[in-house]
Amino acid sequence: MRAVDSSHDATNEPAKAPQDRKALATHRRHLRRALVDDPELADQLAGLMAPATRARASGARAVTVGGCHAGTAATGGGVTNAVLR
């Protein structure tokens, strides 16, 4: 029973402390082991993943974000970016 509890703790620990590198490494190790041990689970998870798409921009000063973007994307002459806090 303790092995199950410890595995459960290891897989839920990153949610409690997302900056804890050891917890994330342990989580990845447990996830990798689960996927290797259960190929059907791996196939099901792969089916849930969105297919990769390519982002493409065209035209003068076009901006493309092909995924996650956190920041400023400014185009044009004389643009000033300010961080307001």
XYZ file of C-alpha atoms in Angstrom:
85
model
C 0.000 0.000 0.000
C 2.841 2.422 0.754
C 4.271 1.988 -2.768
C 0.981 3.178 -4.218
C 0.906 6.136 -1.815
C 4.483 7.091 -2.658
C 3.793 6.853 -6.392
C 0.675 8.982 -5.966
C 2.657 11.538 -3.945
C 5.407 11.674 -6.586
C 2.979 12.264 -9.418
C 1.054 14.973 -7.559
C 4.001 16.790 -5.998
C 4.680 19.089 -9.016
C 1.215 20.603 -8.627
C 2.102 21.625 -5.082
C 5.546 23.007 -5.945
C 5.923 23.587 -9.699
C 9.426 25.065 -9.276
C 10.765 21.986 -7.450
C 13.104 20.375 -9.983
C 13.434 17.133 -8.033
C 9.656 16.722 -7.874
C 9.388 17.364 -11.620
C 12.141 14.848 -12.376
C 10.433 12.241 -10.199
C 7.120 12.993 -11.905
C 8.680 12.545 -15.363
C 10.305 9.277 -14.284
C 6.986 7.889 -12.986
C 5.141 9.036 -16.095
C 7.760 7.525 -18.398
C 7.586 4.234 -16.499
C 3.775 4.204 -16.690
C 3.847 4.817 -20.448
C 6.456 2.114 -21.057
C 4.560 -0.362 -18.883
C 1.226 0.412 -20.554
C 1.528 0.977 -24.327
C -2.256 1.261 -24.606
C -2.192 4.234 -22.232
C 0.600 5.781 -24.300
C -1.504 5.373 -27.460
C -4.553 6.915 -25.769
C -2.547 9.917 -24.594
C -1.016 10.341 -28.042
C -4.519 10.420 -29.482
C -5.438 13.276 -27.143
C -2.533 15.416 -28.252
C -3.295 18.004 -30.894
C -1.428 17.467 -34.141
C 1.421 19.877 -34.706
C 0.653 22.752 -36.994
C 2.937 25.237 -38.627
C 2.353 28.911 -38.176
C 3.065 31.135 -41.126
C 2.898 34.883 -41.536
C 3.183 36.867 -44.696
C 3.287 40.496 -45.535
C 5.135 43.479 -44.225
C 5.716 43.385 -40.486
C 3.773 40.172 -40.037
C 4.158 38.323 -36.739
C 3.721 34.598 -36.293
C 3.413 32.744 -33.016
C 3.583 29.004 -33.457
C 2.806 27.984 -29.921
C 2.845 29.865 -26.671
C 3.860 33.521 -26.560
C 4.416 35.496 -23.411
C 5.664 38.934 -24.195
C 5.377 41.736 -26.659
C 5.189 41.366 -30.400
C 5.416 44.864 -31.808
C 6.082 45.834 -35.375
C 6.277 49.196 -37.007
C 8.422 52.240 -36.838
C 8.738 54.187 -33.633
C 7.168 51.524 -31.437
C 7.832 51.918 -27.721
C 7.147 49.100 -25.310
C 6.465 49.883 -21.678
C 6.025 47.510 -18.761
C 3.379 48.771 -16.382
C 3.456 47.439 -12.855
